[in-house]
Coordinates of C-alpha atoms in Angstrom, one line a residue:
Chain A
M1 CA -31.1 -20.4 31.9
R2 CA -27.3 -20.0 32.8
P3 CA -25.7 -17.8 30.1
A4 CA -23.4 -20.8 28.9
A5 CA -26.6 -22.8 28.4
F6 CA -28.1 -19.9 26.2
V7 CA -25.0 -19.6 24.2
F8 CA -24.7 -23.6 23.8
A9 CA -28.2 -23.6 22.7
V10 CA -27.9 -20.9 19.9
A11 CA -24.5 -22.6 19.1
S12 CA -26.2 -25.8 18.7
L13 CA -29.0 -24.4 16.6
A14 CA -26.7 -22.8 14.4
Q15 CA -24.5 -25.9 14.1
W16 CA -27.9 -27.3 12.3
L17 CA -29.0 -24.1 10.7
V18 CA -25.8 -23.8 8.5
P19 CA -25.8 -27.1 6.9
L20 CA -29.8 -27.3 6.6
V21 CA -29.8 -23.8 4.5
G22 CA -27.7 -25.4 2.0
V23 CA -30.0 -28.4 1.9
W24 CA -33.1 -26.3 1.4
Q25 CA -31.3 -24.0 -1.3
H26 CA -29.9 -26.8 -3.4
E27 CA -33.2 -29.2 -2.9
R28 CA -35.3 -26.0 -4.0
I29 CA -33.1 -25.7 -7.3
I30 CA -33.2 -29.7 -7.8
A31 CA -37.3 -29.6 -7.4
R32 CA -37.9 -26.4 -9.2
G33 CA -35.1 -25.8 -11.3
V34 CA -34.5 -26.3 -15.2
A35 CA -32.5 -29.1 -16.5
V36 CA -29.6 -28.2 -18.7
R37 CA -26.7 -30.5 -20.2
F38 CA -23.7 -29.2 -21.5
E39 CA -20.3 -31.4 -22.8
C40 CA -17.4 -31.5 -20.2
A41 CA -14.4 -33.3 -19.1
A42 CA -14.0 -35.0 -15.8
P43 CA -10.7 -36.5 -14.2
D44 CA -10.6 -38.0 -11.0
P45 CA -9.0 -36.3 -7.8
Y46 CA -9.7 -36.4 -4.2
D47 CA -10.8 -34.3 -1.3
P48 CA -9.6 -34.8 2.1
F49 CA -13.0 -34.2 3.7
R50 CA -15.8 -35.0 1.1
G51 CA -13.6 -38.2 -0.7
R52 CA -13.2 -38.9 -4.2
F53 CA -15.0 -36.9 -6.9
L54 CA -14.9 -36.2 -10.6
A55 CA -13.5 -32.7 -11.5
V56 CA -15.9 -31.4 -13.7
R57 CA -14.6 -28.8 -16.4
P58 CA -17.2 -28.1 -19.1
A59 CA -15.8 -27.4 -22.6
E60 CA -16.9 -24.1 -22.8
T61 CA -14.3 -21.8 -21.1
M62 CA -13.5 -18.7 -23.5
V63 CA -16.1 -16.7 -24.9
L64 CA -16.7 -13.2 -26.1
A65 CA -16.4 -10.7 -23.4
P66 CA -19.7 -8.8 -22.6
E67 CA -19.9 -5.4 -23.2
G68 CA -18.4 -2.5 -20.7
I69 CA -16.0 -5.2 -18.9
A70 CA -12.8 -3.3 -17.5
Q71 CA -10.1 -2.8 -19.9
S72 CA -6.8 -3.8 -19.1
A73 CA -5.2 0.0 -18.7
D74 CA -6.5 0.0 -14.7
G75 CA -5.6 -3.7 -14.3
A76 CA -9.1 -4.7 -13.1
N77 CA -9.2 -7.0 -15.7
R78 CA -7.0 -9.3 -13.7
I79 CA -9.7 -9.9 -11.4
M80 CA -12.7 -12.3 -11.7
V81 CA -15.7 -10.4 -12.3
P82 CA -19.5 -12.0 -11.8
V83 CA -21.2 -12.0 -15.2
W84 CA -24.8 -13.6 -15.7
A85 CA -25.0 -16.1 -19.0
T86 CA -27.9 -16.8 -21.0
L87 CA -27.9 -20.3 -22.1
V88 CA -29.1 -21.9 -25.1
A89 CA -29.9 -25.6 -26.2
D90 CA -28.6 -26.9 -29.4
E91 CA -30.3 -29.7 -31.8
H92 CA -28.4 -32.6 -29.6
G93 CA -30.1 -31.2 -26.2
L94 CA -26.5 -29.5 -25.2
S95 CA -26.4 -26.2 -23.7
H96 CA -24.1 -23.4 -24.7
I97 CA -23.6 -19.8 -24.1
K98 CA -25.6 -17.6 -25.7
S99 CA -24.6 -14.3 -24.1
L100 CA -22.9 -12.7 -21.2
S101 CA -24.2 -9.5 -19.2
L102 CA -22.3 -7.6 -16.3
E103 CA -25.9 -6.9 -14.9
P104 CA -28.0 -9.6 -13.6
V105 CA -30.8 -11.3 -16.4
S106 CA -33.8 -13.2 -15.5
G107 CA -34.6 -16.4 -17.2
P108 CA -34.9 -19.9 -16.8
T109 CA -31.7 -20.7 -18.4
V110 CA -29.3 -17.8 -16.9
I111 CA -26.6 -19.0 -14.9
R112 CA -24.2 -16.6 -12.6
L113 CA -20.4 -17.4 -13.9
G114 CA -17.2 -15.8 -13.0
A115 CA -15.2 -14.2 -16.1
R116 CA -12.1 -12.5 -16.7
L117 CA -10.6 -10.7 -19.6
S118 CA -8.0 -13.1 -20.9
G119 CA -7.2 -11.6 -24.6
E120 CA -8.5 -11.0 -28.1
T121 CA -9.3 -13.6 -30.8
N122 CA -9.6 -12.3 -34.4
G123 CA -9.7 -8.8 -33.0
A124 CA -12.6 -9.8 -30.6
K125 CA -12.3 -9.4 -26.6
M126 CA -12.5 -12.8 -24.9
V127 CA -13.3 -13.6 -21.4
M128 CA -12.1 -16.8 -19.6
I129 CA -14.9 -18.5 -18.1
S130 CA -15.2 -19.8 -14.2
W131 CA -18.3 -21.9 -13.8
P132 CA -20.0 -22.7 -10.3
L133 CA -19.5 -26.3 -10.6
D134 CA -16.4 -28.5 -10.5
R135 CA -16.9 -31.5 -8.9
F136 CA -19.2 -34.6 -9.0
Y137 CA -18.8 -36.8 -5.8
L138 CA -18.7 -40.7 -6.3
N139 CA -18.4 -43.6 -4.3
E140 CA -14.5 -44.6 -4.0
R141 CA -14.7 -47.7 -5.1
L142 CA -16.5 -46.4 -8.4
A143 CA -14.4 -43.3 -8.9
P144 CA -11.2 -45.2 -10.4
D145 CA -13.4 -47.0 -13.2
A146 CA -15.4 -43.9 -13.7
D147 CA -12.3 -41.9 -14.5
R148 CA -11.3 -44.7 -17.0
L149 CA -14.5 -44.5 -18.6
V150 CA -14.2 -40.7 -19.0
A151 CA -10.8 -41.0 -20.2
E152 CA -11.6 -43.6 -23.0
R153 CA -14.3 -41.8 -24.2
L154 CA -12.6 -38.3 -24.4
G155 CA -9.9 -40.1 -26.4
R156 CA -12.4 -41.1 -28.7
G157 CA -14.0 -37.6 -28.9
K158 CA -17.2 -38.4 -27.0
P159 CA -16.7 -36.2 -23.9
P160 CA -19.3 -36.7 -20.9
V161 CA -22.3 -34.5 -20.4
A162 CA -23.1 -33.0 -17.2
E163 CA -26.6 -31.8 -16.3
I164 CA -27.5 -29.4 -14.0
R165 CA -30.7 -27.8 -12.9
L166 CA -30.6 -23.8 -12.9
L167 CA -32.8 -21.6 -10.9
D168 CA -32.6 -18.0 -10.5
G169 CA -29.0 -18.1 -11.9
Q170 CA -27.9 -20.7 -9.3
A171 CA -26.9 -24.1 -10.3
V172 CA -26.7 -27.7 -8.8
L173 CA -24.8 -30.7 -10.8
T174 CA -27.0 -33.7 -10.6
D175 CA -25.5 -36.1 -12.7
I176 CA -22.7 -37.0 -15.3
L177 CA -24.2 -38.9 -18.1
L178 CA -22.6 -41.1 -20.6
D179 CA -24.5 -41.4 -23.7
G180 CA -27.6 -40.6 -21.8
V181 CA -27.0 -42.5 -18.9
S182 CA -25.9 -41.8 -15.5
I183 CA -22.2 -42.7 -15.2
R184 CA -22.9 -44.3 -11.6
E185 CA -25.0 -46.9 -13.3
T186 CA -22.5 -47.3 -16.6
V187 CA -19.9 -47.9 -13.8
K188 CA -22.1 -50.1 -11.9
Q189 CA -23.1 -52.2 -14.7
Q190 CA -19.5 -52.9 -16.2
A191 CA -18.6 -53.8 -12.6
K192 CA -20.9 -56.9 -12.9
Chain B
M1 CA 12.8 -18.5 39.2
S2 CA 12.0 -21.0 36.8
L3 CA 8.7 -23.3 36.6
I4 CA 10.6 -26.5 38.0
H5 CA 11.7 -24.5 41.3
H6 CA 8.1 -23.4 41.8
R7 CA 7.0 -26.7 41.4
W8 CA 9.6 -27.7 43.9
L9 CA 8.6 -25.2 46.3
A10 CA 4.9 -26.4 46.0
E11 CA 5.7 -29.7 46.8
H12 CA 8.1 -28.9 49.8
L13 CA 5.6 -26.1 51.6
P14 CA 3.4 -28.2 53.2
E15 CA 6.3 -30.3 55.1
W16 CA 7.8 -27.2 55.9
E17 CA 4.4 -26.1 57.2
R18 CA 4.5 -28.8 59.4
E19 CA 8.0 -28.5 60.6
G20 CA 7.6 -25.4 61.5
L21 CA 10.2 -23.7 59.2
V22 CA 7.4 -21.6 57.6
T23 CA 4.3 -20.1 59.2
P24 CA 1.1 -20.6 57.2
L25 CA 1.0 -17.2 56.2
A26 CA 4.2 -17.0 54.9
A27 CA 3.2 -20.5 53.2
T28 CA 0.5 -18.5 51.5
V29 CA 2.5 -15.7 50.3
L30 CA 5.0 -17.9 48.8
R31 CA 2.3 -19.8 46.7
D32 CA 0.8 -16.9 45.6
R33 CA 4.3 -15.5 44.6
Y34 CA 5.5 -18.5 43.0
R35 CA 2.2 -19.8 41.4
V36 CA 2.2 -23.3 39.8
E37 CA -0.5 -24.4 37.2
S38 CA -2.5 -27.1 37.6
R39 CA -1.8 -30.4 35.9
A40 CA -4.3 -32.3 37.5
G41 CA -5.7 -35.1 34.8
L42 CA -3.2 -33.7 31.9
A43 CA -2.7 -36.9 30.6
Q44 CA -6.6 -37.7 30.7
M45 CA -7.3 -34.7 28.7
V46 CA -4.6 -35.6 26.0
V47 CA -5.7 -39.1 25.8
G48 CA -9.6 -37.8 26.0
A49 CA -8.6 -35.2 23.0
V50 CA -6.7 -38.0 21.2
G51 CA -9.8 -40.4 21.4
S52 CA -12.1 -38.1 20.0
L53 CA -9.5 -36.6 17.5
L54 CA -9.6 -40.2 16.2
I55 CA -13.7 -40.6 16.4
G56 CA -14.3 -37.4 14.7
A57 CA -11.6 -38.1 11.8
G58 CA -12.9 -41.8 11.5
L59 CA -16.5 -40.2 11.3
I60 CA -15.5 -37.6 8.6
A61 CA -13.8 -40.5 6.5
V62 CA -16.7 -42.8 6.8
L63 CA -18.7 -40.4 5.4
A64 CA -16.2 -39.2 2.7
Y65 CA -16.6 -42.7 1.6
N66 CA -20.0 -41.7 -0.4
W67 CA -22.8 -43.9 0.3
D68 CA -24.5 -43.4 -3.1
E69 CA -26.6 -46.4 -2.8
F70 CA -28.5 -44.6 -0.2
P71 CA -31.3 -42.1 -1.2
R72 CA -30.4 -38.4 0.0
W73 CA -32.6 -38.4 2.7
V74 CA -30.6 -41.3 4.2
R75 CA -27.6 -39.8 4.0
L76 CA -28.6 -36.5 5.3
V77 CA -29.9 -38.3 8.8
L78 CA -26.5 -40.3 8.5
A79 CA -24.9 -36.4 8.3
F80 CA -27.0 -34.9 11.3
G81 CA -27.0 -38.2 13.2
P82 CA -23.8 -38.1 14.8
L83 CA -24.2 -34.0 15.3
A84 CA -27.3 -34.5 17.3
A85 CA -25.7 -37.5 19.3
S86 CA -22.7 -34.8 19.7
Q87 CA -24.8 -32.3 21.0
A88 CA -26.5 -34.4 23.5
V89 CA -23.2 -35.6 25.1
S90 CA -22.1 -31.7 25.1
G91 CA -25.4 -31.0 26.5
W92 CA -24.9 -33.5 29.4
V93 CA -21.5 -32.2 30.3
L94 CA -22.7 -28.6 30.5
W95 CA -25.4 -29.5 32.9
K96 CA -22.9 -31.3 35.0
N97 CA -21.0 -27.9 35.2
D98 CA -18.4 -28.2 38.0
N99 CA -18.8 -32.0 38.3
A100 CA -17.6 -32.5 34.7
K101 CA -14.0 -33.4 34.7
P102 CA -12.0 -31.4 31.8
W103 CA -11.1 -34.4 30.1
M104 CA -14.8 -35.1 29.5
R105 CA -14.8 -31.3 28.9
E106 CA -12.6 -31.6 25.8
S107 CA -13.4 -34.5 24.5
A108 CA -17.1 -33.6 24.2
A109 CA -16.3 -30.1 22.8
L110 CA -13.9 -32.0 20.1
V111 CA -16.1 -34.6 19.0
Q112 CA -18.8 -31.9 18.7
T113 CA -16.4 -29.6 16.4
L114 CA -15.6 -32.7 14.4
A115 CA -19.0 -34.0 13.9
I116 CA -19.9 -30.4 12.4
G117 CA -17.3 -30.8 10.2
A118 CA -18.5 -34.2 9.1
A119 CA -22.2 -32.9 8.5
M120 CA -20.9 -29.7 6.3
A121 CA -18.8 -32.2 4.3
L122 CA -21.7 -34.8 3.6
V123 CA -23.9 -31.8 2.8
S124 CA -21.3 -30.5 0.3
Q125 CA -20.5 -34.1 -1.1
I126 CA -24.6 -34.8 -1.6
Y127 CA -25.0 -31.3 -4.0
N128 CA -22.1 -31.5 -5.5
L129 CA -20.8 -28.3 -4.0
P130 CA -17.8 -26.6 -5.9
G131 CA -15.0 -25.2 -4.2
Q132 CA -11.9 -26.2 -2.4
W133 CA -12.4 -28.1 1.2
T134 CA -10.7 -25.1 2.7
D135 CA -14.4 -23.2 1.6
L136 CA -16.1 -25.3 4.2
I137 CA -13.9 -23.9 7.2
F138 CA -15.1 -20.5 7.7
W139 CA -18.6 -21.5 8.9
W140 CA -17.6 -24.9 10.6
C141 CA -15.0 -22.1 12.4
V142 CA -17.8 -19.7 13.2
V143 CA -20.5 -22.4 14.5
A144 CA -18.0 -24.7 16.6
V145 CA -15.8 -21.6 18.3
P146 CA -18.9 -21.1 21.1
L147 CA -17.8 -24.7 22.3
A148 CA -14.7 -23.6 23.1
W149 CA -16.2 -20.9 25.2
V150 CA -18.9 -22.5 27.2
L151 CA -16.9 -26.0 27.9
K152 CA -14.0 -24.2 28.5
S153 CA -12.1 -26.3 25.9
D154 CA -8.6 -26.0 25.0
A155 CA -8.6 -28.9 22.3
A156 CA -11.7 -27.1 20.6
A157 CA -9.9 -23.7 20.7
I158 CA -6.8 -24.9 19.2
A159 CA -8.8 -26.5 16.3
Y160 CA -10.6 -23.3 16.1
L161 CA -6.9 -21.4 15.6
F162 CA -5.8 -24.1 13.2
G163 CA -8.9 -23.8 11.4
V164 CA -8.9 -19.8 11.2
A165 CA -5.4 -19.8 10.2
V166 CA -5.7 -22.6 7.3
W167 CA -8.9 -20.6 6.0
T168 CA -7.1 -17.3 6.2
I169 CA -3.9 -19.0 4.0
A170 CA -6.4 -20.7 1.5
Q171 CA -7.9 -17.1 0.8
A172 CA -4.6 -15.3 0.5
G173 CA -3.4 -18.1 -1.8
D174 CA -6.7 -17.3 -4.0
R175 CA -6.2 -13.8 -4.1
V176 CA -2.3 -14.3 -4.8
M177 CA -2.5 -16.8 -7.4
G178 CA -5.4 -15.1 -9.2
S179 CA -7.9 -18.1 -8.4
P180 CA -10.7 -18.5 -11.0
A181 CA -12.9 -18.3 -7.6
L182 CA -15.8 -15.6 -7.8
D183 CA -15.9 -15.1 -4.1
V184 CA -12.9 -14.5 -2.3
A185 CA -13.3 -13.3 1.2
D186 CA -11.2 -10.1 2.4
V187 CA -9.0 -11.6 4.9
R188 CA -7.8 -8.2 6.2
I189 CA -11.4 -7.8 7.7
W190 CA -12.3 -11.0 8.6
F191 CA -8.9 -12.7 10.2
P192 CA -8.8 -9.8 12.9
I193 CA -12.7 -10.5 13.6
L194 CA -12.0 -14.5 13.6
L195 CA -8.6 -14.2 15.7
A196 CA -10.9 -12.0 18.1
G197 CA -13.4 -14.8 18.3
I198 CA -11.0 -16.7 20.8
L199 CA -11.3 -13.8 23.4
P200 CA -14.3 -15.5 25.4
R201 CA -11.7 -18.2 26.2
W202 CA -8.7 -16.5 26.5
P203 CA -8.6 -14.6 28.7
G204 CA -12.3 -14.9 29.2
S205 CA -15.2 -13.1 30.7
D206 CA -13.4 -12.5 33.9
L207 CA -9.9 -11.9 32.1
G208 CA -8.3 -14.4 34.3
D209 CA -7.8 -17.4 31.8
R210 CA -4.5 -17.4 30.4
P211 CA -3.5 -20.4 27.7
Q212 CA -1.4 -23.1 29.0
P213 CA 2.1 -23.1 27.5
G214 CA 1.1 -25.5 24.3
S215 CA -1.9 -23.5 23.9
R216 CA 0.0 -20.2 24.1
L217 CA 2.6 -21.5 21.3
V218 CA -0.6 -22.3 18.9
L219 CA -2.1 -18.9 19.7
A220 CA 1.0 -17.2 18.7
A221 CA 2.0 -19.5 15.7
T222 CA -1.5 -18.8 14.5
A223 CA -1.8 -15.1 14.6
L224 CA 2.0 -14.7 13.1
V225 CA 0.8 -16.9 10.1
G226 CA -2.5 -15.5 9.8
L227 CA -1.2 -11.9 9.5
L228 CA 1.4 -13.1 7.3
A229 CA -1.3 -14.4 5.0
V230 CA -3.1 -11.2 5.4
A231 CA -0.1 -9.6 4.1
A232 CA 0.1 -11.6 1.2
F233 CA -3.4 -10.9 0.5
A234 CA -3.1 -7.2 0.7
S235 CA 0.2 -7.7 -1.6
G236 CA -1.8 -10.2 -3.9
Q237 CA -4.7 -7.3 -3.8
Q238 CA -2.3 -4.9 -5.1
G239 CA -0.5 -6.9 -7.3
Q240 CA -3.5 -8.2 -9.3
L241 CA -4.0 -4.5 -10.3
T242 CA -0.6 -3.4 -10.8
G243 CA 1.0 -6.4 -11.5
S244 CA 3.8 -5.5 -8.8
F245 CA 3.7 -7.8 -5.4
T246 CA 6.7 -5.8 -3.5
V247 CA 4.3 -4.8 -0.6
F248 CA 4.6 -8.0 1.2
P249 CA 8.1 -8.1 3.0
W250 CA 7.6 -4.8 4.5
L251 CA 4.0 -5.9 5.7
A252 CA 5.3 -9.1 7.0
M253 CA 7.7 -7.2 9.0
L254 CA 5.4 -5.1 10.4
S255 CA 3.1 -8.1 10.8
S256 CA 6.0 -9.9 13.1
A257 CA 6.6 -6.7 14.8
V258 CA 3.2 -6.2 16.4
V259 CA 3.2 -10.3 17.5
L260 CA 6.7 -9.5 19.0
L261 CA 5.1 -6.7 20.9
F262 CA 1.6 -8.0 21.9
P263 CA 1.3 -6.2 25.3
L264 CA 1.4 -8.3 28.3
D265 CA 0.8 -7.8 32.1
P266 CA 3.6 -7.2 34.4
D267 CA 3.3 -10.9 35.5
G268 CA 3.7 -11.7 31.8
V269 CA 6.3 -9.5 31.4
A270 CA 8.5 -11.0 33.9
E271 CA 8.0 -14.6 32.6
P272 CA 10.9 -16.4 31.2
L273 CA 11.4 -16.1 26.9
S274 CA 10.4 -19.8 27.1
R275 CA 7.0 -19.1 28.3
K276 CA 6.6 -16.1 25.8
P277 CA 6.3 -17.5 22.2
Q278 CA 5.1 -14.6 20.2
V279 CA 8.2 -12.8 21.2
V280 CA 10.1 -16.3 20.2
L281 CA 8.3 -16.5 17.0
G282 CA 7.4 -12.9 16.0
G283 CA 11.5 -12.0 16.6
L284 CA 12.5 -15.1 14.8
A285 CA 10.4 -13.9 11.9
M286 CA 12.1 -10.4 12.1
V287 CA 15.6 -11.4 12.6
I288 CA 15.2 -13.6 9.8
M289 CA 13.7 -10.8 7.4
A290 CA 16.5 -8.5 8.5
L291 CA 19.2 -10.8 7.7
I292 CA 17.9 -11.5 4.4
T293 CA 17.6 -7.7 3.8
T294 CA 21.5 -7.4 4.5
Y295 CA 21.8 -8.3 1.1
E296 CA 21.6 -5.7 -1.5
M297 CA 18.8 -7.1 -3.5
P298 CA 16.3 -7.8 -1.1
A299 CA 17.0 -4.5 0.3
R300 CA 16.1 -2.7 -2.9
E301 CA 12.9 -4.6 -3.3
L302 CA 12.2 -3.9 0.5
V303 CA 12.6 -0.3 -0.2
S304 CA 10.7 -0.3 -3.4
G305 CA 7.6 -1.6 -1.5
V306 CA 7.2 1.2 0.8
E307 CA 5.4 3.5 -1.6
P308 CA 3.1 1.2 -2.5
A309 CA 2.2 -0.1 0.4
V310 CA 1.6 3.2 2.2
R311 CA -1.4 3.5 -0.1
L312 CA -2.8 0.4 2.2
G313 CA -5.3 1.0 4.7
W314 CA -4.0 -2.3 6.1
C315 CA -0.5 -1.0 6.3
W316 CA -1.9 2.2 8.3
L317 CA -3.5 0.0 10.8
L318 CA -0.4 -2.3 11.3
L319 CA 1.5 1.2 11.8
A320 CA -0.9 2.4 14.3
V321 CA -1.1 -0.9 16.2
L322 CA 2.5 -0.9 16.0
A323 CA 2.8 2.4 17.5
G324 CA 0.4 1.8 20.3
F325 CA 2.3 -1.4 21.1
M326 CA 5.5 0.2 21.2
A327 CA 4.3 2.9 23.5
V328 CA 2.8 0.0 25.8
A329 CA 6.6 -2.2 25.7
F330 CA 8.3 1.5 26.4
R331 CA 6.7 2.0 29.5
Q332 CA 7.1 -1.6 30.7
G333 CA 10.7 -1.2 30.0
R334 CA 10.7 -4.0 27.3
F335 CA 13.7 -2.4 25.7
A336 CA 15.1 -5.7 24.4
V337 CA 11.7 -6.7 22.1
L338 CA 11.5 -2.7 21.4
A339 CA 15.1 -3.1 19.6
V340 CA 14.3 -6.2 17.5
A341 CA 10.7 -4.4 16.6
G342 CA 12.7 -1.5 15.6
L343 CA 14.0 -3.1 12.5
A344 CA 10.4 -3.1 11.1
L345 CA 11.0 0.9 11.0
V346 CA 14.0 0.9 8.9
P347 CA 12.4 0.5 5.2
P348 CA 10.3 3.5 5.3
L349 CA 13.4 5.9 6.5
G350 CA 15.4 4.0 3.7
A351 CA 12.8 5.2 1.3
L352 CA 12.8 8.6 2.6
L353 CA 16.6 9.2 3.1
S354 CA 18.7 7.0 0.5
P355 CA 19.0 9.0 -2.8
S356 CA 17.4 7.8 -5.8
G357 CA 19.8 5.5 -8.0
T358 CA 21.9 4.6 -5.0
G359 CA 20.0 0.8 -5.1
G360 CA 19.4 -1.3 -2.1
W361 CA 23.1 -0.8 -0.7
P362 CA 22.4 2.0 1.9
V363 CA 19.7 -0.1 3.3
A364 CA 21.3 -3.2 3.2
I365 CA 24.3 -1.5 5.3
A366 CA 21.7 0.2 7.6
Y367 CA 20.4 -3.4 8.4
S368 CA 23.6 -4.9 9.0
L369 CA 24.7 -2.1 11.5
L370 CA 21.2 -2.2 13.1
L371 CA 21.3 -5.8 13.7
L372 CA 24.7 -5.3 15.4
A373 CA 23.5 -2.7 17.5
T374 CA 20.3 -4.8 18.3
A375 CA 22.7 -7.7 19.6
I376 CA 24.7 -5.3 21.2
V377 CA 21.6 -3.7 23.0
L378 CA 20.4 -7.4 23.8
I379 CA 23.7 -8.3 25.2
A380 CA 24.3 -5.0 27.1
L381 CA 20.4 -5.1 28.7
E382 CA 21.6 -8.4 30.5
F383 CA 24.7 -7.0 32.2
L384 CA 23.0 -4.1 33.3
G385 CA 20.4 -6.2 35.1
R386 CA 17.8 -5.7 32.6
Q387 CA 15.4 -8.4 30.8
G388 CA 17.7 -9.0 27.9
A389 CA 18.7 -11.9 25.5
A390 CA 22.8 -12.0 26.0
R391 CA 23.2 -15.5 24.0
I392 CA 20.5 -14.6 21.3
G393 CA 22.8 -11.2 20.9
A394 CA 26.1 -13.2 21.1
A395 CA 24.6 -15.6 18.0
L396 CA 23.1 -12.5 16.2
I397 CA 26.7 -11.4 15.9
T398 CA 27.9 -14.5 14.9
L399 CA 25.5 -14.9 12.2
L400 CA 26.0 -11.5 10.7
V401 CA 30.1 -12.4 10.6
I402 CA 29.2 -15.7 9.1
L403 CA 27.0 -14.1 6.3
R404 CA 29.7 -11.4 6.1
M405 CA 32.7 -13.6 5.7
A406 CA 30.7 -16.2 3.5
D407 CA 30.4 -13.6 0.7
A408 CA 33.6 -11.8 1.3
D409 CA 36.1 -12.1 -1.5
V410 CA 39.2 -13.6 0.6
S411 CA 40.9 -17.0 0.7
L412 CA 39.1 -20.1 2.2
L413 CA 42.0 -20.3 4.5
I414 CA 41.1 -17.0 6.1
K415 CA 37.5 -17.4 6.0
G416 CA 38.5 -20.9 8.1
L417 CA 40.4 -19.3 10.9
V418 CA 37.9 -16.4 11.0
F419 CA 35.3 -19.2 11.5
I420 CA 37.2 -21.2 14.1
G421 CA 37.8 -17.8 15.8
I422 CA 34.1 -16.8 16.2
G423 CA 33.5 -20.4 17.4
C424 CA 36.0 -20.2 20.0
V425 CA 34.7 -16.2 21.5
F426 CA 30.7 -17.6 20.8
L427 CA 32.0 -20.6 23.4
G428 CA 33.7 -18.5 25.6
F429 CA 30.7 -16.0 25.9
N430 CA 28.4 -18.5 26.8
V431 CA 30.8 -19.7 29.7
L432 CA 31.1 -16.0 30.6
I433 CA 27.5 -15.4 30.5
S434 CA 26.6 -18.7 32.9
H435 CA 29.2 -17.4 35.3
H436 CA 27.3 -14.1 35.3
R437 CA 23.7 -15.7 35.7
A438 CA 25.2 -17.9 38.5
R439 CA 26.5 -14.5 40.3
V440 CA 23.0 -12.6 39.6
P441 CA 20.6 -13.7 42.6
G442 CA 17.9 -15.8 41.3
G443 CA 19.3 -15.5 37.7
S444 CA 17.7 -13.3 35.0
P445 CA 15.0 -14.7 32.6
A446 CA 16.5 -15.4 29.1

């Protein structure tokens, strides 16, 4: 085999492997992960490669800082650090952050997040949370209607609910729900 | 002799050989000495590349529409189908080897490159993966660049360089802006590695493949922009910790000097300035930054950034590379580019020599004088028969005088008369240098 043909074969294999590894990881989380729901906001922006999406913003962004997070004296607090959050569900089935840890913890409802020291509230140190899910892709015909629907509901104090699957601290956003129904279905119903 | 003259000579040599004006041996020697790059099929290549670009961009747009009526497995087939088809076409082109026309190689490589991006974008869309579109680019570039090597595709190489530059800028932006992204890559490590990914294409395994002029421009521009982004990243990294972002200007100067002084072989040194975009872009960036530093406040900030900069490993790496490049340039007698690159070494000297409390004035004045000296060197080298840039030197002096006159506390009448005088001298110099070049046999490269 010529060297060029060998390099081409390896490159072609890698071109399949990179996306397929992503497919395998996320299919595994969807199939075996625990379903978790929480309130969020979701305006409608655009990605040049992947089209329209709802920019998912979980409601919980400021929480009590975990023990041992860097203090401001050395400046390290300005950099986002990984934390592991344990989620618990309330009586409505919506999840909230129960605790944060700087060390990896195990459990079915643990999710890896980013955290940065943000200041103090009532004397307690708080961190700003960065969630590993920020977009829910929609068909470009549905996205404007979905955006309008979400805005109306947010105005009435009824935010949408994001449904995710969790496995080994990794998350996949599977749906956005309005009154327990997928936003895709709701928008399609309204369009009829 | 310019490329136009080379081409004219190449076109006339067969006729002169037939007429017996030159011997076949002399014609061969002339062809070797005044080489002309092949332009065969250039239009075909451009049209092929544009067509491929449209097909690939259309593919991405069709997939970005989001076919959410279909189940996931159907959408995955949609993502991987075009990739498989484009791989088959590229494999066929590769199998044809030398029988494949250049436009075929370019088109196949570009379509496959875009099909990879479409597949990755669709997988990302199906699973609602977080992050900006620029996050996709890293793996896209890594798995696509071998196509530039094996299919000898300039279009794929250019796409790769653009991708690497955009990804590096995005990572630097995330670091400077304190983005909430958790996993910002350290581009001080990754950018040089990714840039080295182009080496199997240019100069290639036999060290003989030189990029065409357009590709050279892309290569020089992306290298410069990428290095400036890395400087911003290093500055942002330190700024996140200290709250001070002052190291960027000096790191940017060092980066520009490295691009400006990039070593060339003797043939490359002899080429005119218009064929050396790294010299034009690196030199331009360097002169613009030096001109800004002739003002007190930027000069003060530049000097204040030296002390925190020397605590960075990236700064020392740049200094080491610059020292090596300077040594090579000195041995090759490239004194004009050395004079301009030397402007990057003023800030540490300023930080060492200027007494505390004097602000930025010593360095600002030093930059004015050094720019003047550099301009004189550029002019003098040309009159001494070396490789210089007299017109650029004259333009630099004119710019300096204009800047100093603009902020001088004199009446508009005097400013106006001085500007008219400078304009006349500049035009007169232009005439003088044209006469000088006409007298020199063969002319000197600009």
